[in-house]
């Protein structure tokens, strides 16, 4: 049985007052037949931990440094996230790759740092619109997986998130057939075929039931729609009831 996860990525959104939403999402996670994860801004992780939102709600970070500690002003280590109560961390999100120039070898190093801290690494891959339009999606993803995912990744310490960059925050998604084909292709590239693969990019309460029902889709990584329980709770339900 592969892991099934509904993961939210709050990105650079959320202050203390917004923890009411995290708390409502925690209530939706209660007795859920899948894992529910909220990757909060790092400032909110210890606060959410202190509030003891719900045992069923796992907390996550959105990035970590590859080193344990040191002179890296502004960065956060995987150990610090674990110490703050995180169970997971997103690694190599396309926004990190795009705005901070992160490359696959760094992603792999960060994934290992996450494992060493006892965190699940949610490793993101995805193609640009130009790559999609020119039919390079499968090749681009294979190259990203080959370097970003260390060969000793296991279903326990790693989750893959396929996020087409052109689908993030745009309301666009690939066709169901394309998502299925990509996930099956990704599974072939992984060091262990039982590693869970999430789909991300404009997941909404409307499209979640169809996307979550696809055979090789083990869950979702959700941006905008994870900010409120009103939108995220039906997505969790869609994943629970999909299969
Ligand atoms: P949206 O769900 O807002 O498109 O964001 C997806 C994403 O980047 C999650 O990591």
PDB file of C-alpha atoms and ligand atoms in Angstrom:
ATOM      1  CA  UNK A   1       0.000   0.000   0.000  1.00  0.00           C
ATOM      2  CA  UNK A   2       1.441   3.348  -1.014  1.00  0.00           C
ATOM      3  CA  UNK A   3       1.111   6.412   1.227  1.00  0.00           C
ATOM      4  CA  UNK A   4      -1.790   8.704   0.383  1.00  0.00           C
ATOM      5  CA  UNK A   5      -1.348  12.363   1.273  1.00  0.00           C
ATOM      6  CA  UNK A   6      -3.275  15.587   0.983  1.00  0.00           C
ATOM      7  CA  UNK A   7      -0.561  18.208   1.445  1.00  0.00           C
ATOM      8  CA  UNK A   8      -1.074  21.954   1.615  1.00  0.00           C
ATOM      9  CA  UNK A   9       1.630  24.476   0.790  1.00  0.00           C
ATOM     10  CA  UNK A  10       0.856  27.870   2.293  1.00  0.00           C
ATOM     11  CA  UNK A  11       3.886  29.436   0.541  1.00  0.00           C
ATOM     12  CA  UNK A  12       4.567  32.969   1.904  1.00  0.00           C
ATOM     13  CA  UNK A  13       1.087  33.338   3.336  1.00  0.00           C
ATOM     14  CA  UNK A  14      -0.122  33.264   6.895  1.00  0.00           C
ATOM     15  CA  UNK A  15       0.290  35.043  10.210  1.00  0.00           C
ATOM     16  CA  UNK A  16      -0.802  33.976  13.673  1.00  0.00           C
ATOM     17  CA  UNK A  17      -4.440  34.918  13.038  1.00  0.00           C
ATOM     18  CA  UNK A  18      -4.581  32.472  10.126  1.00  0.00           C
ATOM     19  CA  UNK A  19      -3.963  29.519  12.422  1.00  0.00           C
ATOM     20  CA  UNK A  20      -7.751  29.368  12.851  1.00  0.00           C
ATOM     21  CA  UNK A  21      -7.774  27.915   9.333  1.00  0.00           C
ATOM     22  CA  UNK A  22      -4.992  25.458  10.215  1.00  0.00           C
ATOM     23  CA  UNK A  23      -7.046  24.454  13.209  1.00  0.00           C
ATOM     24  CA  UNK A  24     -10.170  23.882  11.071  1.00  0.00           C
ATOM     25  CA  UNK A  25      -8.059  21.868   8.628  1.00  0.00           C
ATOM     26  CA  UNK A  26      -6.836  19.864  11.623  1.00  0.00           C
ATOM     27  CA  UNK A  27     -10.456  19.078  12.461  1.00  0.00           C
ATOM     28  CA  UNK A  28     -10.991  17.907   8.863  1.00  0.00           C
ATOM     29  CA  UNK A  29      -7.935  15.654   9.229  1.00  0.00           C
ATOM     30  CA  UNK A  30      -9.452  13.899  12.216  1.00  0.00           C
ATOM     31  CA  UNK A  31     -10.146  10.272  11.293  1.00  0.00           C
ATOM     32  CA  UNK A  32      -9.184  10.985   7.651  1.00  0.00           C
ATOM     33  CA  UNK A  33      -8.379   7.873   5.628  1.00  0.00           C
ATOM     34  CA  UNK A  34      -5.256   9.593   4.260  1.00  0.00           C
ATOM     35  CA  UNK A  35      -2.358  11.604   5.644  1.00  0.00           C
ATOM     36  CA  UNK A  36      -2.981  15.335   5.893  1.00  0.00           C
ATOM     37  CA  UNK A  37      -0.002  17.700   5.886  1.00  0.00           C
ATOM     38  CA  UNK A  38       0.207  21.492   6.122  1.00  0.00           C
ATOM     39  CA  UNK A  39       3.488  23.018   5.009  1.00  0.00           C
ATOM     40  CA  UNK A  40       3.324  26.346   6.804  1.00  0.00           C
ATOM     41  CA  UNK A  41       5.653  29.346   6.758  1.00  0.00           C
ATOM     42  CA  UNK A  42       8.479  28.427   9.163  1.00  0.00           C
ATOM     43  CA  UNK A  43       7.329  31.114  11.633  1.00  0.00           C
ATOM     44  CA  UNK A  44       4.007  29.339  12.100  1.00  0.00           C
ATOM     45  CA  UNK A  45       5.314  25.784  12.557  1.00  0.00           C
ATOM     46  CA  UNK A  46       6.239  26.152  16.256  1.00  0.00           C
ATOM     47  CA  UNK A  47       3.050  28.096  16.925  1.00  0.00           C
ATOM     48  CA  UNK A  48       0.928  25.406  15.306  1.00  0.00           C
ATOM     49  CA  UNK A  49       2.832  22.772  17.291  1.00  0.00           C
ATOM     50  CA  UNK A  50       2.239  24.646  20.541  1.00  0.00           C
ATOM     51  CA  UNK A  51      -1.484  24.809  19.821  1.00  0.00           C
ATOM     52  CA  UNK A  52      -1.611  21.048  19.462  1.00  0.00           C
ATOM     53  CA  UNK A  53      -4.001  21.430  16.520  1.00  0.00           C
ATOM     54  CA  UNK A  54      -4.683  17.783  15.925  1.00  0.00           C
ATOM     55  CA  UNK A  55      -2.522  14.669  16.075  1.00  0.00           C
ATOM     56  CA  UNK A  56      -3.871  13.705  12.652  1.00  0.00           C
ATOM     57  CA  UNK A  57      -2.486  16.886  11.072  1.00  0.00           C
ATOM     58  CA  UNK A  58       1.207  16.704  10.181  1.00  0.00           C
ATOM     59  CA  UNK A  59       3.141  19.946   9.910  1.00  0.00           C
ATOM     60  CA  UNK A  60       5.786  20.657   7.327  1.00  0.00           C
ATOM     61  CA  UNK A  61       8.290  23.273   6.200  1.00  0.00           C
ATOM     62  CA  UNK A  62       8.703  24.584   2.660  1.00  0.00           C
ATOM     63  CA  UNK A  63      12.482  24.382   2.254  1.00  0.00           C
ATOM     64  CA  UNK A  64      15.568  23.529   4.282  1.00  0.00           C
ATOM     65  CA  UNK A  65      19.314  23.966   3.965  1.00  0.00           C
ATOM     66  CA  UNK A  66      21.480  20.978   3.107  1.00  0.00           C
ATOM     67  CA  UNK A  67      23.801  21.629   6.071  1.00  0.00           C
ATOM     68  CA  UNK A  68      23.003  20.908   9.697  1.00  0.00           C
ATOM     69  CA  UNK A  69      23.983  24.417  10.869  1.00  0.00           C
ATOM     70  CA  UNK A  70      26.468  27.182  10.165  1.00  0.00           C
ATOM     71  CA  UNK A  71      26.925  30.614   8.619  1.00  0.00           C
ATOM     72  CA  UNK A  72      23.977  30.610   6.222  1.00  0.00           C
ATOM     73  CA  UNK A  73      22.103  33.801   7.097  1.00  0.00           C
ATOM     74  CA  UNK A  74      18.375  33.513   6.602  1.00  0.00           C
ATOM     75  CA  UNK A  75      18.320  29.761   6.091  1.00  0.00           C
ATOM     76  CA  UNK A  76      16.670  27.052   8.147  1.00  0.00           C
ATOM     77  CA  UNK A  77      18.010  23.555   8.719  1.00  0.00           C
ATOM     78  CA  UNK A  78      15.986  20.374   8.598  1.00  0.00           C
ATOM     79  CA  UNK A  79      16.850  19.807  12.263  1.00  0.00           C
ATOM     80  CA  UNK A  80      15.353  23.190  13.164  1.00  0.00           C
ATOM     81  CA  UNK A  81      12.120  22.274  11.378  1.00  0.00           C
ATOM     82  CA  UNK A  82      11.982  18.910  13.125  1.00  0.00           C
ATOM     83  CA  UNK A  83      12.658  20.653  16.446  1.00  0.00           C
ATOM     84  CA  UNK A  84       9.743  23.032  15.716  1.00  0.00           C
ATOM     85  CA  UNK A  85       7.419  20.060  15.230  1.00  0.00           C
ATOM     86  CA  UNK A  86       7.568  19.443  11.478  1.00  0.00           C
ATOM     87  CA  UNK A  87       7.294  15.912  10.083  1.00  0.00           C
ATOM     88  CA  UNK A  88       7.881  16.821   6.432  1.00  0.00           C
ATOM     89  CA  UNK A  89       9.550  19.410   4.261  1.00  0.00           C
ATOM     90  CA  UNK A  90       8.970  20.430   0.658  1.00  0.00           C
ATOM     91  CA  UNK A  91      12.214  20.297  -1.313  1.00  0.00           C
ATOM     92  CA  UNK A  92      12.952  21.739  -4.773  1.00  0.00           C
ATOM     93  CA  UNK A  93       9.620  23.490  -5.289  1.00  0.00           C
ATOM     94  CA  UNK A  94       9.594  25.168  -8.708  1.00  0.00           C
ATOM     95  CA  UNK A  95       9.440  28.575  -7.011  1.00  0.00           C
ATOM     96  CA  UNK A  96      12.714  27.757  -5.228  1.00  0.00           C
ATOM     97  CA  UNK A  97      14.223  26.529  -8.493  1.00  0.00           C
ATOM     98  CA  UNK A  98      12.930  29.576 -10.425  1.00  0.00           C
ATOM     99  CA  UNK A  99      13.565  32.427  -7.968  1.00  0.00           C
ATOM    100  CA  UNK A 100      16.584  31.087  -6.067  1.00  0.00           C
ATOM    101  CA  UNK A 101      18.294  29.094  -8.817  1.00  0.00           C
ATOM    102  CA  UNK A 102      18.109  25.772  -6.982  1.00  0.00           C
ATOM    103  CA  UNK A 103      19.379  22.914  -9.081  1.00  0.00           C
ATOM    104  CA  UNK A 104      18.859  19.165  -8.894  1.00  0.00           C
ATOM    105  CA  UNK A 105      22.079  18.346  -7.011  1.00  0.00           C
ATOM    106  CA  UNK A 106      21.133  20.820  -4.274  1.00  0.00           C
ATOM    107  CA  UNK A 107      17.664  19.307  -4.121  1.00  0.00           C
ATOM    108  CA  UNK A 108      19.172  15.853  -3.553  1.00  0.00           C
ATOM    109  CA  UNK A 109      21.470  17.193  -0.821  1.00  0.00           C
ATOM    110  CA  UNK A 110      18.520  18.868   0.909  1.00  0.00           C
ATOM    111  CA  UNK A 111      16.491  15.648   0.698  1.00  0.00           C
ATOM    112  CA  UNK A 112      19.292  13.799   2.501  1.00  0.00           C
ATOM    113  CA  UNK A 113      19.420  16.525   5.151  1.00  0.00           C
ATOM    114  CA  UNK A 114      15.652  16.138   5.615  1.00  0.00           C
ATOM    115  CA  UNK A 115      16.010  12.366   6.086  1.00  0.00           C
ATOM    116  CA  UNK A 116      18.838  12.832   8.574  1.00  0.00           C
ATOM    117  CA  UNK A 117      16.507  15.021  10.633  1.00  0.00           C
ATOM    118  CA  UNK A 118      13.791  12.362  10.463  1.00  0.00           C
ATOM    119  CA  UNK A 119      11.626  14.351   8.041  1.00  0.00           C
ATOM    120  CA  UNK A 120       9.813  13.099   4.955  1.00  0.00           C
ATOM    121  CA  UNK A 121      11.166  14.937   1.891  1.00  0.00           C
ATOM    122  CA  UNK A 122       8.423  16.025  -0.514  1.00  0.00           C
ATOM    123  CA  UNK A 123      10.570  16.407  -3.636  1.00  0.00           C
ATOM    124  CA  UNK A 124       9.012  18.519  -6.407  1.00  0.00           C
ATOM    125  CA  UNK A 125       9.532  18.131 -10.139  1.00  0.00           C
ATOM    126  CA  UNK A 126       7.773  19.735 -13.083  1.00  0.00           C
ATOM    127  CA  UNK A 127       8.201  21.086 -16.588  1.00  0.00           C
ATOM    128  CA  UNK A 128       7.843  24.655 -17.871  1.00  0.00           C
ATOM    129  CA  UNK A 129       5.168  25.642 -20.325  1.00  0.00           C
ATOM    130  CA  UNK A 130       7.720  25.801 -23.159  1.00  0.00           C
ATOM    131  CA  UNK A 131       8.958  22.297 -22.347  1.00  0.00           C
ATOM    132  CA  UNK A 132       5.369  21.065 -22.200  1.00  0.00           C
ATOM    133  CA  UNK A 133       4.489  22.639 -25.534  1.00  0.00           C
ATOM    134  CA  UNK A 134       7.542  21.201 -27.245  1.00  0.00           C
ATOM    135  CA  UNK A 135       6.777  17.666 -26.003  1.00  0.00           C
ATOM    136  CA  UNK A 136       9.756  17.440 -23.640  1.00  0.00           C
ATOM    137  CA  UNK A 137       7.804  16.782 -20.437  1.00  0.00           C
ATOM    138  CA  UNK A 138       8.792  13.134 -19.920  1.00  0.00           C
ATOM    139  CA  UNK A 139      12.471  13.731 -20.706  1.00  0.00           C
ATOM    140  CA  UNK A 140      12.672  16.789 -18.451  1.00  0.00           C
ATOM    141  CA  UNK A 141      11.055  14.902 -15.570  1.00  0.00           C
ATOM    142  CA  UNK A 142      13.286  11.865 -16.015  1.00  0.00           C
ATOM    143  CA  UNK A 143      16.351  14.114 -15.845  1.00  0.00           C
ATOM    144  CA  UNK A 144      15.051  15.879 -12.721  1.00  0.00           C
ATOM    145  CA  UNK A 145      14.225  12.599 -10.973  1.00  0.00           C
ATOM    146  CA  UNK A 146      17.585  11.048 -11.862  1.00  0.00           C
ATOM    147  CA  UNK A 147      19.495  13.763  -9.994  1.00  0.00           C
ATOM    148  CA  UNK A 148      17.029  15.227  -7.456  1.00  0.00           C
ATOM    149  CA  UNK A 149      15.978  11.924  -5.905  1.00  0.00           C
ATOM    150  CA  UNK A 150      18.818  10.124  -4.102  1.00  0.00           C
ATOM    151  CA  UNK A 151      18.953   6.431  -5.023  1.00  0.00           C
ATOM    152  CA  UNK A 152      18.361   5.378  -1.419  1.00  0.00           C
ATOM    153  CA  UNK A 153      14.979   7.120  -1.273  1.00  0.00           C
ATOM    154  CA  UNK A 154      12.262   4.946   0.286  1.00  0.00           C
ATOM    155  CA  UNK A 155       8.450   5.140   0.442  1.00  0.00           C
ATOM    156  CA  UNK A 156       8.875   6.039   4.086  1.00  0.00           C
ATOM    157  CA  UNK A 157      11.261   8.981   3.730  1.00  0.00           C
ATOM    158  CA  UNK A 158      10.268  10.398   0.343  1.00  0.00           C
ATOM    159  CA  UNK A 159       7.203  11.615  -1.517  1.00  0.00           C
ATOM    160  CA  UNK A 160       7.352  13.015  -5.059  1.00  0.00           C
ATOM    161  CA  UNK A 161       5.175  15.938  -6.143  1.00  0.00           C
ATOM    162  CA  UNK A 162       4.623  16.395  -9.868  1.00  0.00           C
ATOM    163  CA  UNK A 163       3.805  20.060 -10.378  1.00  0.00           C
ATOM    164  CA  UNK A 164       3.717  21.316 -13.977  1.00  0.00           C
ATOM    165  CA  UNK A 165       5.002  24.888 -13.574  1.00  0.00           C
ATOM    166  CA  UNK A 166       2.435  26.222 -16.035  1.00  0.00           C
ATOM    167  CA  UNK A 167      -0.374  24.740 -13.917  1.00  0.00           C
ATOM    168  CA  UNK A 168       0.665  26.425 -10.651  1.00  0.00           C
ATOM    169  CA  UNK A 169      -1.709  29.211  -9.662  1.00  0.00           C
ATOM    170  CA  UNK A 170      -3.112  29.494 -13.184  1.00  0.00           C
ATOM    171  CA  UNK A 171      -6.324  27.493 -12.959  1.00  0.00           C
ATOM    172  CA  UNK A 172      -4.937  25.277 -15.750  1.00  0.00           C
ATOM    173  CA  UNK A 173      -4.292  21.559 -15.358  1.00  0.00           C
ATOM    174  CA  UNK A 174      -3.075  18.879 -17.768  1.00  0.00           C
ATOM    175  CA  UNK A 175      -5.777  16.511 -19.035  1.00  0.00           C
ATOM    176  CA  UNK A 176      -6.495  13.500 -16.813  1.00  0.00           C
ATOM    177  CA  UNK A 177      -4.918  11.301 -19.470  1.00  0.00           C
ATOM    178  CA  UNK A 178      -1.711  13.347 -19.396  1.00  0.00           C
ATOM    179  CA  UNK A 179      -1.537  13.338 -15.585  1.00  0.00           C
ATOM    180  CA  UNK A 180      -1.945   9.547 -15.623  1.00  0.00           C
ATOM    181  CA  UNK A 181       0.738   9.083 -18.265  1.00  0.00           C
ATOM    182  CA  UNK A 182       3.197  11.339 -16.444  1.00  0.00           C
ATOM    183  CA  UNK A 183       2.665   9.648 -13.069  1.00  0.00           C
ATOM    184  CA  UNK A 184       3.127   6.185 -14.595  1.00  0.00           C
ATOM    185  CA  UNK A 185       6.318   7.409 -16.273  1.00  0.00           C
ATOM    186  CA  UNK A 186       7.590   8.925 -13.004  1.00  0.00           C
ATOM    187  CA  UNK A 187       6.923   5.678 -11.165  1.00  0.00           C
ATOM    188  CA  UNK A 188       9.178   3.874 -13.653  1.00  0.00           C
ATOM    189  CA  UNK A 189      12.020   6.303 -12.902  1.00  0.00           C
ATOM    190  CA  UNK A 190      11.866   6.096  -9.120  1.00  0.00           C
ATOM    191  CA  UNK A 191      14.352   4.057  -7.083  1.00  0.00           C
ATOM    192  CA  UNK A 192      11.363   2.368  -5.405  1.00  0.00           C
ATOM    193  CA  UNK A 193       8.024   1.994  -7.229  1.00  0.00           C
ATOM    194  CA  UNK A 194       6.103   2.270  -3.950  1.00  0.00           C
ATOM    195  CA  UNK A 195       7.130   5.888  -3.372  1.00  0.00           C
ATOM    196  CA  UNK A 196       3.956   8.040  -3.348  1.00  0.00           C
ATOM    197  CA  UNK A 197       3.519  10.536  -6.191  1.00  0.00           C
ATOM    198  CA  UNK A 198       1.337  13.617  -5.627  1.00  0.00           C
ATOM    199  CA  UNK A 199      -0.118  15.860  -8.291  1.00  0.00           C
ATOM    200  CA  UNK A 200       0.079  19.634  -7.761  1.00  0.00           C
ATOM    201  CA  UNK A 201      -0.995  22.651  -9.791  1.00  0.00           C
ATOM    202  CA  UNK A 202      -4.420  24.339  -9.529  1.00  0.00           C
ATOM    203  CA  UNK A 203      -5.969  21.492  -7.530  1.00  0.00           C
ATOM    204  CA  UNK A 204      -9.427  22.636  -6.402  1.00  0.00           C
ATOM    205  CA  UNK A 205     -12.527  21.124  -4.794  1.00  0.00           C
ATOM    206  CA  UNK A 206     -13.951  20.938  -8.333  1.00  0.00           C
ATOM    207  CA  UNK A 207     -11.194  18.951 -10.044  1.00  0.00           C
ATOM    208  CA  UNK A 208      -9.868  16.952  -7.059  1.00  0.00           C
ATOM    209  CA  UNK A 209     -12.350  14.034  -7.302  1.00  0.00           C
ATOM    210  CA  UNK A 210     -11.309  13.225 -10.897  1.00  0.00           C
ATOM    211  CA  UNK A 211      -7.571  13.778 -10.411  1.00  0.00           C
ATOM    212  CA  UNK A 212      -7.386  11.867  -7.105  1.00  0.00           C
ATOM    213  CA  UNK A 213      -9.161   8.879  -8.689  1.00  0.00           C
ATOM    214  CA  UNK A 214      -6.333   8.327 -11.207  1.00  0.00           C
ATOM    215  CA  UNK A 215      -4.417   5.104 -10.641  1.00  0.00           C
ATOM    216  CA  UNK A 216      -0.898   6.436 -10.131  1.00  0.00           C
ATOM    217  CA  UNK A 217      -1.949   9.593  -8.274  1.00  0.00           C
ATOM    218  CA  UNK A 218      -1.410   9.088  -4.536  1.00  0.00           C
ATOM    219  CA  UNK A 219      -2.511  12.523  -3.394  1.00  0.00           C
ATOM    220  CA  UNK A 220      -2.030  16.209  -3.982  1.00  0.00           C
ATOM    221  CA  UNK A 221       0.163  19.191  -3.161  1.00  0.00           C
ATOM    222  CA  UNK A 222      -2.161  22.163  -2.983  1.00  0.00           C
ATOM    223  CA  UNK A 223      -1.290  25.861  -2.909  1.00  0.00           C
ATOM    224  CA  UNK A 224      -4.105  28.426  -2.961  1.00  0.00           C
ATOM    225  CA  UNK A 225      -6.893  26.012  -2.071  1.00  0.00           C
ATOM    226  CA  UNK A 226      -5.066  24.863   1.080  1.00  0.00           C
ATOM    227  CA  UNK A 227      -5.299  28.284   2.726  1.00  0.00           C
ATOM    228  CA  UNK A 228      -8.843  27.760   3.956  1.00  0.00           C
ATOM    229  CA  UNK A 229     -10.605  24.745   5.430  1.00  0.00           C
ATOM    230  CA  UNK A 230     -13.587  25.558   3.233  1.00  0.00           C
ATOM    231  CA  UNK A 231     -11.547  24.655   0.129  1.00  0.00           C
ATOM    232  CA  UNK A 232      -9.039  22.173   1.526  1.00  0.00           C
ATOM    233  CA  UNK A 233     -11.501  19.953   3.438  1.00  0.00           C
ATOM    234  CA  UNK A 234     -13.368  18.839   0.272  1.00  0.00           C
ATOM    235  CA  UNK A 235     -10.023  18.074  -1.376  1.00  0.00           C
ATOM    236  CA  UNK A 236      -9.111  15.832   1.585  1.00  0.00           C
ATOM    237  CA  UNK A 237     -12.506  14.138   1.220  1.00  0.00           C
ATOM    238  CA  UNK A 238     -11.928  13.695  -2.523  1.00  0.00           C
ATOM    239  CA  UNK A 239      -8.667  11.858  -1.822  1.00  0.00           C
ATOM    240  CA  UNK A 240     -10.196   9.724   0.946  1.00  0.00           C
ATOM    241  CA  UNK A 241     -13.098   8.616  -1.177  1.00  0.00           C
ATOM    242  CA  UNK A 242     -11.303   8.334  -4.519  1.00  0.00           C
ATOM    243  CA  UNK A 243     -10.368   4.660  -4.272  1.00  0.00           C
TER     244      UNK A 243
HETATM  245  P1  LIG B   1      -1.707  26.103  -6.586  1.00  0.00           P
HETATM  246  O1  LIG B   1      -2.500  24.973  -5.985  1.00  0.00           O
HETATM  247  O2  LIG B   1      -2.028  27.445  -5.996  1.00  0.00           O
HETATM  248  O3  LIG B   1      -1.736  26.079  -8.083  1.00  0.00           O
HETATM  249  O4  LIG B   1      -0.159  25.861  -6.160  1.00  0.00           O
HETATM  250  C1  LIG B   1       0.399  24.618  -6.373  1.00  0.00           C
HETATM  251  C2  LIG B   1       1.706  24.566  -5.685  1.00  0.00           C
HETATM  252  O5  LIG B   1       2.664  25.192  -6.093  1.00  0.00           O
HETATM  253  C3  LIG B   1       1.789  23.738  -4.469  1.00  0.00           C
HETATM  254  O6  LIG B   1       3.115  23.539  -4.092  1.00  0.00           O
END
